[in-house]
Coordinates of C-alpha atoms and ligand atoms in Angstrom, one line a residue:
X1 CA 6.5 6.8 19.7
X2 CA 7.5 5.1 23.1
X3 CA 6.4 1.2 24.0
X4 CA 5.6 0.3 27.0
X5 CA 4.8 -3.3 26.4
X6 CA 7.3 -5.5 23.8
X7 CA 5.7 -5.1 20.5
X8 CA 7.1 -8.6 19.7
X9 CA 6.1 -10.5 23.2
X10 CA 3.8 -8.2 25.4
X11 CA 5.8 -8.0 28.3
X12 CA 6.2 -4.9 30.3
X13 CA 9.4 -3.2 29.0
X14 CA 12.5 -2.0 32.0
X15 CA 15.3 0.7 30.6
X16 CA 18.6 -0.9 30.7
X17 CA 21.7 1.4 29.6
X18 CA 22.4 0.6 26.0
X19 CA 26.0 1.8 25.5
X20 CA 26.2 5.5 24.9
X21 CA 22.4 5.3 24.4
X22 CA 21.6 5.8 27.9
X23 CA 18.6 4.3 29.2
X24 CA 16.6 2.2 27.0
X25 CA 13.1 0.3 27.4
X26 CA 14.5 -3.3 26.9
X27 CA 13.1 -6.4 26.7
X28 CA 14.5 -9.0 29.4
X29 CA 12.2 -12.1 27.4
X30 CA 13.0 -11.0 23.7
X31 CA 16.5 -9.7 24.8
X32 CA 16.6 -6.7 23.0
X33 CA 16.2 -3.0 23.4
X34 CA 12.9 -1.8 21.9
X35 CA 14.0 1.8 20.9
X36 CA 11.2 4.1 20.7
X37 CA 10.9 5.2 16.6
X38 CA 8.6 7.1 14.6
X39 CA 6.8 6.1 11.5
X40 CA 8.8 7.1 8.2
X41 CA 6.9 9.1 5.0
X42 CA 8.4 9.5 1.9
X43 CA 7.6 12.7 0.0
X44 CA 8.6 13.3 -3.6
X45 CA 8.6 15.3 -6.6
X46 CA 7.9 13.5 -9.7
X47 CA 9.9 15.3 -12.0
X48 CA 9.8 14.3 -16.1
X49 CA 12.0 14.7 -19.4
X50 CA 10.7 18.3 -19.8
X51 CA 11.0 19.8 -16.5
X52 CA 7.0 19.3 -15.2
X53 CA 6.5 18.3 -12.1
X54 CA 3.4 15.9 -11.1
X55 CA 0.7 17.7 -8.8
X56 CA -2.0 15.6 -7.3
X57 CA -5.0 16.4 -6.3
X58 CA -6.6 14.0 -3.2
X59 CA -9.5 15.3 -1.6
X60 CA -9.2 13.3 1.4
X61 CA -5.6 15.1 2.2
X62 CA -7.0 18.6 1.0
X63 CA -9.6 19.9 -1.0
X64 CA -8.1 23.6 -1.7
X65 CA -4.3 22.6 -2.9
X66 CA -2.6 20.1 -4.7
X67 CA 0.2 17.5 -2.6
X68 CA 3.3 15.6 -4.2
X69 CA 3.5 11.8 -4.3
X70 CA 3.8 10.7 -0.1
X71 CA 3.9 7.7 1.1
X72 CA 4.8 5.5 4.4
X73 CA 7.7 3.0 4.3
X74 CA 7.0 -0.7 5.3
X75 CA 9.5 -2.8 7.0
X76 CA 12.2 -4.3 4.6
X77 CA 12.2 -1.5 2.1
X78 CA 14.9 1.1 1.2
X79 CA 13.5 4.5 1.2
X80 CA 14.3 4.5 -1.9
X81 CA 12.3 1.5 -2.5
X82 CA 9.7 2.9 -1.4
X83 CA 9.1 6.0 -3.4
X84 CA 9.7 3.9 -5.8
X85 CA 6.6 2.0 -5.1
X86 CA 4.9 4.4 -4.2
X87 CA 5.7 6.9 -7.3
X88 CA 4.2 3.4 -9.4
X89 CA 1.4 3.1 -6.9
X90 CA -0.1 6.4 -7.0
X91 CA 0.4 8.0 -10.7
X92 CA 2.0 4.7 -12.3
X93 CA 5.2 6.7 -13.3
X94 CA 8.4 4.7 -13.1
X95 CA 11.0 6.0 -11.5
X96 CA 14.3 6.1 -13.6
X97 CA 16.7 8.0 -11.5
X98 CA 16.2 9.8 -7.4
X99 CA 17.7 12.6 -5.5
X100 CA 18.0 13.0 -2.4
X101 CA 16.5 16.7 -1.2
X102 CA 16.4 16.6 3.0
X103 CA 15.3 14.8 5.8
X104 CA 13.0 16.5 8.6
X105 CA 10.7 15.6 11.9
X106 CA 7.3 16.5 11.6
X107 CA 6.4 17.1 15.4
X108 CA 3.1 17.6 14.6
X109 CA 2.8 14.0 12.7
X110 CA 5.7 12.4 14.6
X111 CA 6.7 11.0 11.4
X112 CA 9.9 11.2 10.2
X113 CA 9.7 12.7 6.3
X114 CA 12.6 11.8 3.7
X115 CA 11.8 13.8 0.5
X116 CA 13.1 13.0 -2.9
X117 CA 13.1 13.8 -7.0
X118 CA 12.5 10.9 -8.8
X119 CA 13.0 11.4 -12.1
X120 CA 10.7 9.4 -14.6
X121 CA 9.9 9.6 -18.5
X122 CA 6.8 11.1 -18.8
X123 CA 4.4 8.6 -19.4
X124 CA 0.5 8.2 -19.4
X125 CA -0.9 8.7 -15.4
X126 CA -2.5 5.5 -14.1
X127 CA -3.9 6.7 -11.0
X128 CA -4.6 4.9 -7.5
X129 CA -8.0 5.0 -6.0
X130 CA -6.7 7.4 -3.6
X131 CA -5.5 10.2 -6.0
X132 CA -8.2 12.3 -7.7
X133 CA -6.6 13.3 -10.3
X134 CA -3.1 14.1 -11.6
X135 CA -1.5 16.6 -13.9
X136 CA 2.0 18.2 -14.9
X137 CA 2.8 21.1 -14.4
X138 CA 5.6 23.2 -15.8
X139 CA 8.5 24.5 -13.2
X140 CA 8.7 26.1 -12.1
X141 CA 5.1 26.0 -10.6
X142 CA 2.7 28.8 -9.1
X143 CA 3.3 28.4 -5.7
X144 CA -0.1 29.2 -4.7
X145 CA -1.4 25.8 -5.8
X146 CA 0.4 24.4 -3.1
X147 CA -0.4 24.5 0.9
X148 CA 2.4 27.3 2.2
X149 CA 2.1 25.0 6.3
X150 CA 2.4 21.9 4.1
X151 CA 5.3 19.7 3.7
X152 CA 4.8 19.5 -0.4
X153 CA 5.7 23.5 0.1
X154 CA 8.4 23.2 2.2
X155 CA 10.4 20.5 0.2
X156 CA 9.3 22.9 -3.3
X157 CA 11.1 25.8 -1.2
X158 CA 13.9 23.2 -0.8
X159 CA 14.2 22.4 -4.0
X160 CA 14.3 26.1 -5.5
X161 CA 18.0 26.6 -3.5
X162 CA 19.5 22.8 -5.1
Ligands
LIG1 ZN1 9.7 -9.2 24.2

């Protein structure tokens, strides 16, 4: 995403070299560059004591496969913070223990994905408004229940070579 105006003043932004940056859109009022960023998403497999893995259904993502826990980061957070949050959020699972799977642009998006395991006791699902429903499922899973141009089936095609 590229500003034109300062998100912090609302002046027009010039490029100034930054370094080895190169140009940047810089802020002569606020005095700083104003790099251009993408928003961040977490994606994670919820992962319990017995090797099932949390598959959620929410219709206003898609109706015909099931999605891993996703969220966007907010300003002041970790990542991991945030899937934290957002593992709690969304099924109410604490999260005891993360790894880290990959990293990847969505172009399509522009959103910058960081995808995790968190590892949580298996524990009753509480379930935000925005989840349908949630249940485990035993890995490892049949693939079909998953969208093979999502990003839940890329980071379970991931996971299969860790
Ligand atoms: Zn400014």
């Amino acid at each position: 995403m590229k500003s034109i105006y300062c998100p912090h003043c609302g002046l027009i932004l010039h490029n100034r070299i930054i370094g080895d940056e190169g140009l940047v859109p810089y802020c002569d009022h606020c005095q700083r560059p104003i790099f251009d960023h993408s928003p961040v998403c977490v994606l994670t497999m919820v992962i319990n004591e017995f090797n099932e893995v949390a598959l959620l259904k929410q219709d206003y993502v898609t109706k015909q496969h099931l999605v891993f826990v996703a969220g966007y980061y907010k300003p002041g957070e970790s990542a991991e913070d945030t899937v934290r949050r957002e593992v709690f959020e969304e099924i109410g699972q604490t999260v005891c223990g993360l790894t880290f799977i990959e990293s990847f642009y969505h172009e399509r998006l522009d959103t910058l994905f960081l995808c995790y395991i968190s590892h949580v006791q298996k524990a009753p699902f509480k379930l935000s408004s925005e989840v349908d429903d949630a249940q485990w499922y035993s890995l490892p899973i049949d693939e079909s229940l998953l969208n093979p141009l999502g990003v839940a089936y890329r980071i379970y095609q991931r996971y299969k070579t860790l």
